[in-house]
Amino acid sequence: MKTPAITAVGHYAPDKILTNAYFESYLDTSDEWIVTRTGIRERHVVENQATSDLAVEAARRTLAMRGIGADQVDLIIVATVTPDMFFPSTAALVQNRIGASRAWGFDLSGACSGFLYALATGAQFIIAGTYSKVLVIGADTMSSITDYRDRNNCILFGDGGAAVLLEPGDEPGYGYLDWVNYMDGCGEETLHMKAGGSRHPATHETVDKGWHYIYQDGKSVFKVAVIGMAEAAVEIMRRNNLSSDDVAWLVPHQANLRIIQATADRMGIGMDKVMINIDRYGNTTAATIPSCLAEYYADGRLKRGDNIVLAAFGAGYTWGAAYVRWSI
Ligand code: ACO
């Protein structure tokens, strides 16, 4: 059995930035409310781009870091809830655009836990010895399903893409070492996008009713997210005999700084050991965790040998955590 290792990581955010001041200009909200309730100061959003464009750029940066051509990739998994189209998959669009001539792949819908789900899925192909190069991408264009008149939701989300390359690790004890993933479909009630699928195909009526936008009962989701993300992170520590001193970084899904703080508290670690970029990107759904990895690795804060705990909670409900000993 091979242990999968992350051998490269890349991140892409579109150029356009929406600051909290922008929302103050037309909504009954304030920078102070947004920062204290969420930790978000600005978010990047697309202009004439779709999820595959974000994913392609992230994939190219990842492969460039590894110094290999796309023709060496065996499998592409794109975690997203905002695919360019229902079909073909975003993975197929990425495969064509980057020239991954011998790869197959698919999209995976796990919302904010999508990257953790995709990592667990891609890892199985390495563990089984089936493949040696799996590209796991988290990419979302949340602005495409956000109602910018809804102050409860529009301040939360941003667009972005990030990717990692999974390969068989070269050293025991390093790499993607353990994971737990969970799901409870009762979450449909408080967090969903009602229309556009087979339950409510697009009609003038569904558009008029705003059913193609994110619906979220934020307070209800907050309560379960705090518990779910913290419990999964603590479970992964316990399973691997990790004390708070052993953990170099918590890499949390970036939905709300208060949820992140609660998770760090439960793990017994200080905020100085928590990767944060929610202030600059908001919630980019499947892209948050790999974008943190990319940024902290690029500036030297994430180092080989670091024990890191990834944790997420999102629509479904979906949630989980993973233990990685960083190997590059
Ligand atoms: N500006 C000013 N006031 C606002 C704003 C705003 N942008 N938005 C809401 N308010 C008001 C509300 O109307 C409410 O007023 P009321 O008391 O008069 O009714 C008040 O502020 C408090 O609202 P709450 O909803 O209680 O605010 P809360 O502290 O819960 O924060 C938030 C809201 C940020 C959405 C929080 O609940 C949250 O982060 N929830 C979890 C999000 C999450 O993790 N989602 C999962 C991932 S997303 C996915 O999977 C796609």
CSV table of C-alpha atoms and ligand atoms in Angstrom, one decimal:
chain,number,residue,atom,x,y,z
A,1,MET,CA,0.0,0.0,0.0
A,2,LYS,CA,1.3,3.4,-0.9
A,3,THR,CA,0.8,6.5,1.2
A,4,PRO,CA,-0.5,9.4,-0.9
A,5,ALA,CA,1.5,12.7,-0.6
A,6,ILE,CA,0.7,16.2,-1.8
A,7,THR,CA,3.7,17.0,-4.1
A,8,ALA,CA,2.5,20.3,-5.5
A,9,VAL,CA,-0.1,23.0,-4.8
A,10,GLY,CA,-1.4,26.0,-6.7
A,11,HIS,CA,-4.0,28.7,-6.2
A,12,TYR,CA,-5.8,31.2,-8.4
A,13,ALA,CA,-8.1,34.1,-7.6
A,14,PRO,CA,-9.8,36.3,-10.2
A,15,ASP,CA,-8.6,39.9,-10.3
A,16,LYS,CA,-11.8,41.8,-9.4
A,17,ILE,CA,-12.2,42.5,-5.7
A,18,LEU,CA,-15.4,43.4,-3.8
A,19,THR,CA,-14.6,45.1,-0.5
A,20,ASN,CA,-16.9,45.5,2.4
A,21,ALA,CA,-17.2,49.2,1.4
A,22,TYR,CA,-18.8,48.1,-1.8
A,23,PHE,CA,-21.6,46.4,0.1
A,24,GLU,CA,-21.9,49.4,2.4
A,25,SER,CA,-22.6,51.5,-0.7
A,26,TYR,CA,-25.9,49.9,-1.6
A,27,LEU,CA,-27.0,47.6,1.3
A,28,ASP,CA,-28.0,48.2,4.9
A,29,THR,CA,-24.7,46.7,6.3
A,30,SER,CA,-21.4,47.9,7.6
A,31,ASP,CA,-17.7,46.9,7.4
A,32,GLU,CA,-17.8,46.6,11.2
A,33,TRP,CA,-20.7,44.1,11.1
A,34,ILE,CA,-19.2,42.0,8.4
A,35,VAL,CA,-15.7,41.9,10.0
A,36,THR,CA,-16.9,41.1,13.5
A,37,ARG,CA,-19.5,38.5,12.4
A,38,THR,CA,-17.5,36.8,9.7
A,39,GLY,CA,-13.8,38.0,9.6
A,40,ILE,CA,-14.2,38.9,5.9
A,41,ARG,CA,-12.8,42.2,4.5
A,42,GLU,CA,-12.9,41.5,0.8
A,43,ARG,CA,-13.5,38.7,-1.8
A,44,HIS,CA,-12.5,38.1,-5.4
A,45,VAL,CA,-15.1,37.6,-8.0
A,46,VAL,CA,-15.0,36.7,-11.7
A,47,GLU,CA,-15.7,38.9,-14.7
A,48,ASN,CA,-16.4,36.8,-17.8
A,49,GLN,CA,-14.9,33.7,-16.2
A,50,ALA,CA,-16.4,30.4,-15.1
A,51,THR,CA,-15.3,27.7,-12.7
A,52,SER,CA,-13.3,25.8,-15.3
A,53,ASP,CA,-11.2,28.9,-15.9
A,54,LEU,CA,-10.3,29.1,-12.2
A,55,ALA,CA,-9.6,25.3,-12.1
A,56,VAL,CA,-7.5,25.4,-15.2
A,57,GLU,CA,-5.3,28.2,-13.8
A,58,ALA,CA,-4.9,26.4,-10.5
A,59,ALA,CA,-4.1,23.2,-12.3
A,60,ARG,CA,-1.4,24.9,-14.5
A,61,ARG,CA,0.2,26.5,-11.5
A,62,THR,CA,0.3,23.2,-9.6
A,63,LEU,CA,1.8,21.2,-12.5
A,64,ALA,CA,4.4,24.0,-13.1
A,65,MET,CA,5.4,23.8,-9.5
A,66,ARG,CA,6.0,20.1,-9.9
A,67,GLY,CA,7.7,20.6,-13.2
A,68,ILE,CA,5.7,18.0,-15.1
A,69,GLY,CA,3.5,18.2,-18.2
A,70,ALA,CA,-0.3,17.7,-18.0
A,71,ASP,CA,0.1,14.5,-20.2
A,72,GLN,CA,1.5,12.8,-17.1
A,73,VAL,CA,-1.8,13.2,-15.1
A,74,ASP,CA,-3.8,10.1,-14.6
A,75,LEU,CA,-7.0,11.4,-13.0
A,76,ILE,CA,-8.6,14.8,-12.5
A,77,ILE,CA,-11.2,15.3,-9.8
A,78,VAL,CA,-12.9,18.7,-9.6
A,79,ALA,CA,-14.8,19.5,-6.4
A,80,THR,CA,-17.4,22.1,-7.2
A,81,VAL,CA,-21.0,23.1,-6.7
A,82,THR,CA,-20.8,25.7,-9.4
A,83,PRO,CA,-19.8,23.7,-12.5
A,84,ASP,CA,-19.7,25.6,-15.9
A,85,MET,CA,-22.6,23.3,-17.0
A,86,PHE,CA,-24.3,20.1,-15.8
A,87,PHE,CA,-22.5,18.3,-18.6
A,88,PRO,CA,-19.8,17.9,-19.7
A,89,SER,CA,-18.2,17.9,-16.3
A,90,THR,CA,-15.8,20.7,-15.3
A,91,ALA,CA,-13.1,18.0,-15.1
A,92,ALA,CA,-13.6,17.2,-18.8
A,93,LEU,CA,-13.2,20.9,-19.6
A,94,VAL,CA,-10.1,21.1,-17.5
A,95,GLN,CA,-8.7,18.0,-19.1
A,96,ASN,CA,-9.1,19.4,-22.6
A,97,ARG,CA,-7.8,22.9,-21.7
A,98,ILE,CA,-4.6,21.8,-19.9
A,99,GLY,CA,-3.9,18.9,-22.4
A,100,ALA,CA,-4.1,16.1,-19.9
A,101,SER,CA,-4.4,13.7,-22.8
A,102,ARG,CA,-4.4,10.4,-21.0
A,103,ALA,CA,-6.4,11.5,-17.9
A,104,TRP,CA,-10.1,10.7,-17.1
A,105,GLY,CA,-12.0,12.4,-14.3
A,106,PHE,CA,-15.2,13.7,-12.8
A,107,ASP,CA,-16.8,16.4,-10.8
A,108,LEU,CA,-17.6,15.8,-7.1
A,109,SER,CA,-20.3,17.7,-5.3
A,110,GLY,CA,-19.5,18.1,-1.6
A,111,ALA,CA,-20.0,21.8,-1.2
A,112,CYS,CA,-17.6,23.3,1.4
A,113,SER,CA,-16.3,19.8,2.3
A,114,GLY,CA,-15.8,19.1,-1.4
A,115,PHE,CA,-12.1,19.4,-1.3
A,116,LEU,CA,-11.8,16.9,1.6
A,117,TYR,CA,-14.2,14.5,-0.1
A,118,ALA,CA,-12.1,14.8,-3.4
A,119,LEU,CA,-8.9,14.3,-1.5
A,120,ALA,CA,-10.2,11.1,0.1
A,121,THR,CA,-11.4,9.9,-3.2
A,122,GLY,CA,-8.2,10.7,-5.2
A,123,ALA,CA,-6.1,9.2,-2.4
A,124,GLN,CA,-7.7,5.8,-2.9
A,125,PHE,CA,-6.3,5.5,-6.4
A,126,ILE,CA,-2.8,6.1,-5.0
A,127,ILE,CA,-3.2,3.7,-2.1
A,128,ALA,CA,-4.5,1.0,-4.4
A,129,GLY,CA,-1.5,1.5,-6.7
A,130,THR,CA,-3.8,2.2,-9.6
A,131,TYR,CA,-2.4,5.7,-10.4
A,132,SER,CA,0.7,7.8,-9.6
A,133,LYS,CA,-0.6,11.3,-10.5
A,134,VAL,CA,-4.0,12.5,-9.3
A,135,LEU,CA,-4.9,16.2,-9.7
A,136,VAL,CA,-7.4,17.2,-7.0
A,137,ILE,CA,-9.0,20.6,-7.7
A,138,GLY,CA,-11.4,22.7,-5.6
A,139,ALA,CA,-13.0,25.5,-7.6
A,140,ASP,CA,-16.2,27.5,-7.2
A,141,THR,CA,-17.7,30.6,-8.7
A,142,MET,CA,-20.0,31.4,-5.9
A,143,SER,CA,-20.9,34.8,-7.4
A,144,SER,CA,-22.8,32.9,-10.1
A,145,ILE,CA,-25.4,31.7,-7.5
A,146,THR,CA,-25.3,34.6,-5.1
A,147,ASP,CA,-28.2,37.1,-4.8
A,148,TYR,CA,-26.4,40.4,-4.4
A,149,ARG,CA,-29.5,42.0,-2.9
A,150,ASP,CA,-29.5,39.5,0.0
A,151,ARG,CA,-27.3,41.0,2.8
A,152,ASN,CA,-27.5,37.8,4.8
A,153,ASN,CA,-25.5,35.8,2.1
A,154,CYS,CA,-23.9,38.1,-0.4
A,155,ILE,CA,-21.2,39.3,1.9
A,156,LEU,CA,-20.0,35.8,2.6
A,157,PHE,CA,-18.9,34.3,-0.7
A,158,GLY,CA,-16.1,34.7,-3.2
A,159,ASP,CA,-14.7,32.9,-6.3
A,160,GLY,CA,-11.5,30.9,-6.5
A,161,GLY,CA,-9.7,27.8,-7.6
A,162,ALA,CA,-6.9,25.8,-6.0
A,163,ALA,CA,-5.4,22.4,-6.7
A,164,VAL,CA,-3.0,19.8,-5.3
A,165,LEU,CA,-1.2,16.9,-7.0
A,166,LEU,CA,-1.3,13.6,-5.2
A,167,GLU,CA,1.5,11.1,-5.8
A,168,PRO,CA,2.8,8.0,-3.9
A,169,GLY,CA,4.9,9.3,-1.0
A,170,ASP,CA,8.6,8.7,-0.9
A,171,GLU,CA,9.0,8.4,2.9
A,172,PRO,CA,7.0,6.5,5.5
A,173,GLY,CA,5.1,8.7,8.0
A,174,TYR,CA,4.7,11.6,5.6
A,175,GLY,CA,1.7,12.4,3.4
A,176,TYR,CA,-2.0,12.0,3.6
A,177,LEU,CA,-2.2,9.8,6.7
A,178,ASP,CA,-5.8,9.7,7.9
A,179,TRP,CA,-9.2,11.1,7.3
A,180,VAL,CA,-12.8,11.1,8.5
A,181,ASN,CA,-15.7,12.2,6.4
A,182,TYR,CA,-19.4,12.5,7.3
A,183,MET,CA,-22.8,13.5,5.8
A,184,ASP,CA,-26.3,14.1,7.2
A,185,GLY,CA,-28.8,15.0,4.5
A,186,CYS,CA,-31.1,16.8,7.0
A,187,GLY,CA,-29.0,19.8,6.1
A,188,GLU,CA,-31.0,20.3,2.9
A,189,GLU,CA,-33.6,22.3,4.8
A,190,THR,CA,-31.3,25.1,5.9
A,191,LEU,CA,-28.7,25.3,3.1
A,192,HIS,CA,-29.6,24.6,-0.6
A,193,MET,CA,-30.1,26.0,-4.1
A,194,LYS,CA,-33.7,25.1,-4.9
A,195,ALA,CA,-33.9,25.2,-8.7
A,196,GLY,CA,-32.0,24.4,-11.8
A,197,GLY,CA,-31.9,20.7,-11.1
A,198,SER,CA,-34.4,18.0,-11.9
A,199,ARG,CA,-36.7,18.9,-8.9
A,200,HIS,CA,-37.3,22.4,-10.2
A,201,PRO,CA,-36.0,22.9,-13.7
A,202,ALA,CA,-35.5,26.5,-14.7
A,203,THR,CA,-38.6,28.4,-15.5
A,204,HIS,CA,-39.6,32.1,-15.5
A,205,GLU,CA,-41.2,31.4,-12.2
A,206,THR,CA,-38.1,29.8,-10.5
A,207,VAL,CA,-36.1,32.8,-11.7
A,208,ASP,CA,-38.7,35.3,-10.4
A,209,LYS,CA,-38.7,33.5,-7.0
A,210,GLY,CA,-34.9,33.7,-6.7
A,211,TRP,CA,-34.6,29.9,-6.5
A,212,HIS,CA,-31.3,29.8,-8.5
A,213,TYR,CA,-29.5,31.5,-5.6
A,214,ILE,CA,-28.0,30.1,-2.4
A,215,TYR,CA,-30.6,29.8,0.3
A,216,GLN,CA,-29.0,29.7,3.8
A,217,ASP,CA,-30.5,29.9,7.3
A,218,GLY,CA,-27.1,31.2,8.6
A,219,LYS,CA,-27.9,30.9,12.3
A,220,SER,CA,-28.9,27.3,12.1
A,221,VAL,CA,-26.0,26.3,9.9
A,222,PHE,CA,-23.6,28.2,12.2
A,223,LYS,CA,-24.7,26.1,15.2
A,224,VAL,CA,-24.1,22.7,13.5
A,225,ALA,CA,-21.0,23.9,11.7
A,226,VAL,CA,-19.3,24.8,14.9
A,227,ILE,CA,-19.9,21.4,16.4
A,228,GLY,CA,-19.2,19.3,13.3
A,229,MET,CA,-16.0,20.9,12.2
A,230,ALA,CA,-14.6,20.9,15.8
A,231,GLU,CA,-15.6,17.3,16.5
A,232,ALA,CA,-14.1,16.0,13.2
A,233,ALA,CA,-10.8,17.9,13.9
A,234,VAL,CA,-10.6,16.6,17.5
A,235,GLU,CA,-11.4,13.0,16.3
A,236,ILE,CA,-8.6,13.0,13.8
A,237,MET,CA,-6.2,14.2,16.5
A,238,ARG,CA,-7.4,11.5,18.9
A,239,ARG,CA,-7.1,8.8,16.3
A,240,ASN,CA,-3.5,9.7,15.6
A,241,ASN,CA,-2.4,10.5,19.1
A,242,LEU,CA,-1.7,14.1,18.2
A,243,SER,CA,-1.5,16.6,21.1
A,244,SER,CA,-2.1,20.3,20.5
A,245,ASP,CA,1.7,20.7,20.6
A,246,ASP,CA,2.1,18.2,17.8
A,247,VAL,CA,-0.2,20.1,15.4
A,248,ALA,CA,1.7,22.7,13.4
A,249,TRP,CA,-1.3,24.0,11.5
A,250,LEU,CA,-5.1,23.7,11.5
A,251,VAL,CA,-6.2,24.3,7.9
A,252,PRO,CA,-9.9,25.0,8.2
A,253,HIS,CA,-12.6,25.7,5.7
A,254,GLN,CA,-13.0,29.5,5.6
A,255,ALA,CA,-16.7,30.1,6.1
A,256,ASN,CA,-16.6,32.2,9.2
A,257,LEU,CA,-13.8,33.3,11.5
A,258,ARG,CA,-15.9,32.5,14.6
A,259,ILE,CA,-16.4,28.9,13.5
A,260,ILE,CA,-12.7,28.6,12.9
A,261,GLN,CA,-11.9,30.1,16.3
A,262,ALA,CA,-14.3,27.6,18.0
A,263,THR,CA,-12.6,24.7,16.2
A,264,ALA,CA,-9.1,25.9,17.3
A,265,ASP,CA,-10.4,26.2,20.9
A,266,ARG,CA,-11.7,22.7,20.9
A,267,MET,CA,-8.3,21.4,19.5
A,268,GLY,CA,-6.5,23.4,22.2
A,269,ILE,CA,-4.4,25.4,19.7
A,270,GLY,CA,-3.9,29.1,19.4
A,271,MET,CA,-4.9,31.2,16.4
A,272,ASP,CA,-1.2,31.6,15.6
A,273,LYS,CA,-1.4,28.0,14.4
A,274,VAL,CA,-4.4,28.4,12.2
A,275,MET,CA,-4.3,29.1,8.5
A,276,ILE,CA,-6.5,32.1,7.7
A,277,ASN,CA,-7.2,33.8,4.4
A,278,ILE,CA,-11.0,34.4,4.8
A,279,ASP,CA,-10.2,38.1,5.3
A,280,ARG,CA,-9.1,38.4,1.7
A,281,TYR,CA,-11.2,35.8,-0.2
A,282,GLY,CA,-14.3,35.1,1.8
A,283,ASN,CA,-15.9,31.7,1.4
A,284,THR,CA,-14.8,30.2,-1.9
A,285,THR,CA,-16.4,26.8,-1.0
A,286,ALA,CA,-14.3,23.9,-2.4
A,287,ALA,CA,-11.2,26.2,-2.9
A,288,THR,CA,-10.7,27.4,0.6
A,289,ILE,CA,-8.5,24.7,2.1
A,290,PRO,CA,-6.1,24.2,-0.9
A,291,SER,CA,-5.8,28.0,-1.3
A,292,CYS,CA,-4.6,28.2,2.3
A,293,LEU,CA,-2.1,25.4,1.6
A,294,ALA,CA,-0.8,27.2,-1.5
A,295,GLU,CA,-0.4,30.5,0.2
A,296,TYR,CA,1.2,29.3,3.4
A,297,TYR,CA,3.6,27.0,1.4
A,298,ALA,CA,4.5,29.7,-1.0
A,299,ASP,CA,5.6,32.1,1.7
A,300,GLY,CA,7.5,29.5,3.7
A,301,ARG,CA,5.2,29.2,6.7
A,302,LEU,CA,4.2,25.6,5.8
A,303,LYS,CA,7.2,23.4,6.0
A,304,ARG,CA,8.2,19.8,5.3
A,305,GLY,CA,7.4,17.7,8.4
A,306,ASP,CA,4.6,19.9,9.7
A,307,ASN,CA,1.6,18.0,11.1
A,308,ILE,CA,-1.5,19.6,9.7
A,309,VAL,CA,-5.2,19.0,10.3
A,310,LEU,CA,-7.6,19.9,7.6
A,311,ALA,CA,-11.2,20.4,8.6
A,312,ALA,CA,-14.4,21.5,6.8
A,313,PHE,CA,-18.2,21.7,7.2
A,314,GLY,CA,-20.7,22.6,4.4
A,315,ALA,CA,-24.0,22.0,2.6
A,316,GLY,CA,-25.5,18.6,2.8
A,317,TYR,CA,-24.6,18.6,5.6
A,318,THR,CA,-21.1,17.4,4.8
A,319,TRP,CA,-18.1,17.6,7.1
A,320,GLY,CA,-14.8,15.9,7.8
A,321,ALA,CA,-11.1,16.2,8.7
A,322,ALA,CA,-7.8,14.9,7.5
A,323,TYR,CA,-4.3,14.4,8.9
A,324,VAL,CA,-1.4,15.3,6.6
A,325,ARG,CA,2.3,15.3,7.4
A,326,TRP,CA,3.6,17.8,4.9
A,327,SER,CA,6.2,16.2,2.6
A,328,ILE,CA,7.5,19.0,0.4
B,1,ACO,N1,-25.2,43.4,7.7
B,1,ACO,C1,-25.9,43.8,8.8
B,1,ACO,N2,-26.7,43.1,9.4
B,1,ACO,C2,-27.0,41.8,8.9
B,1,ACO,C3,-26.3,41.3,7.8
B,1,ACO,C4,-25.4,42.2,7.2
B,1,ACO,N3,-24.7,41.8,6.1
B,1,ACO,N4,-26.7,40.1,7.6
B,1,ACO,C5,-27.6,39.8,8.6
B,1,ACO,N5,-27.8,40.8,9.4
B,1,ACO,C6,-28.6,41.0,10.5
B,1,ACO,C7,-29.7,40.0,10.5
B,1,ACO,O1,-30.8,40.4,9.7
B,1,ACO,C8,-30.1,39.9,12.0
B,1,ACO,O2,-30.9,41.0,12.3
B,1,ACO,P1,-32.2,40.7,13.3
B,1,ACO,O3,-31.6,40.2,14.6
B,1,ACO,O4,-32.8,42.0,13.3
B,1,ACO,O5,-33.0,39.6,12.6
B,1,ACO,C9,-28.7,40.1,12.7
B,1,ACO,O6,-27.9,40.7,11.7
B,1,ACO,C10,-28.1,38.9,13.2
B,1,ACO,O7,-28.1,37.9,12.2
B,1,ACO,P2,-27.7,36.5,12.4
B,1,ACO,O8,-28.1,35.6,11.3
B,1,ACO,O9,-28.0,36.1,13.8
B,1,ACO,O10,-26.1,36.7,12.4
B,1,ACO,P3,-25.0,35.6,12.7
B,1,ACO,O11,-24.2,36.1,13.9
B,1,ACO,O12,-25.6,34.2,12.8
B,1,ACO,O13,-24.1,35.7,11.4
B,1,ACO,C11,-23.7,34.4,9.4
B,1,ACO,C12,-24.6,35.4,10.2
B,1,ACO,C13,-22.4,35.2,9.2
B,1,ACO,C14,-24.3,34.0,8.1
B,1,ACO,C15,-23.4,33.2,10.3
B,1,ACO,O14,-24.6,32.7,10.8
B,1,ACO,C16,-22.7,32.1,9.6
B,1,ACO,O15,-21.5,32.2,9.3
B,1,ACO,N6,-23.3,30.9,9.4
B,1,ACO,C17,-22.6,29.7,8.9
B,1,ACO,C18,-22.2,29.8,7.5
B,1,ACO,C19,-21.5,28.5,7.0
B,1,ACO,O16,-20.6,27.9,7.7
B,1,ACO,N7,-22.0,27.9,5.9
B,1,ACO,C20,-21.6,26.6,5.5
B,1,ACO,C21,-20.8,26.7,4.3
B,1,ACO,S1,-21.6,27.4,2.9
B,1,ACO,C22,-21.8,26.2,1.8
B,1,ACO,O17,-21.6,25.0,2.0
B,1,ACO,C23,-22.2,26.6,0.4
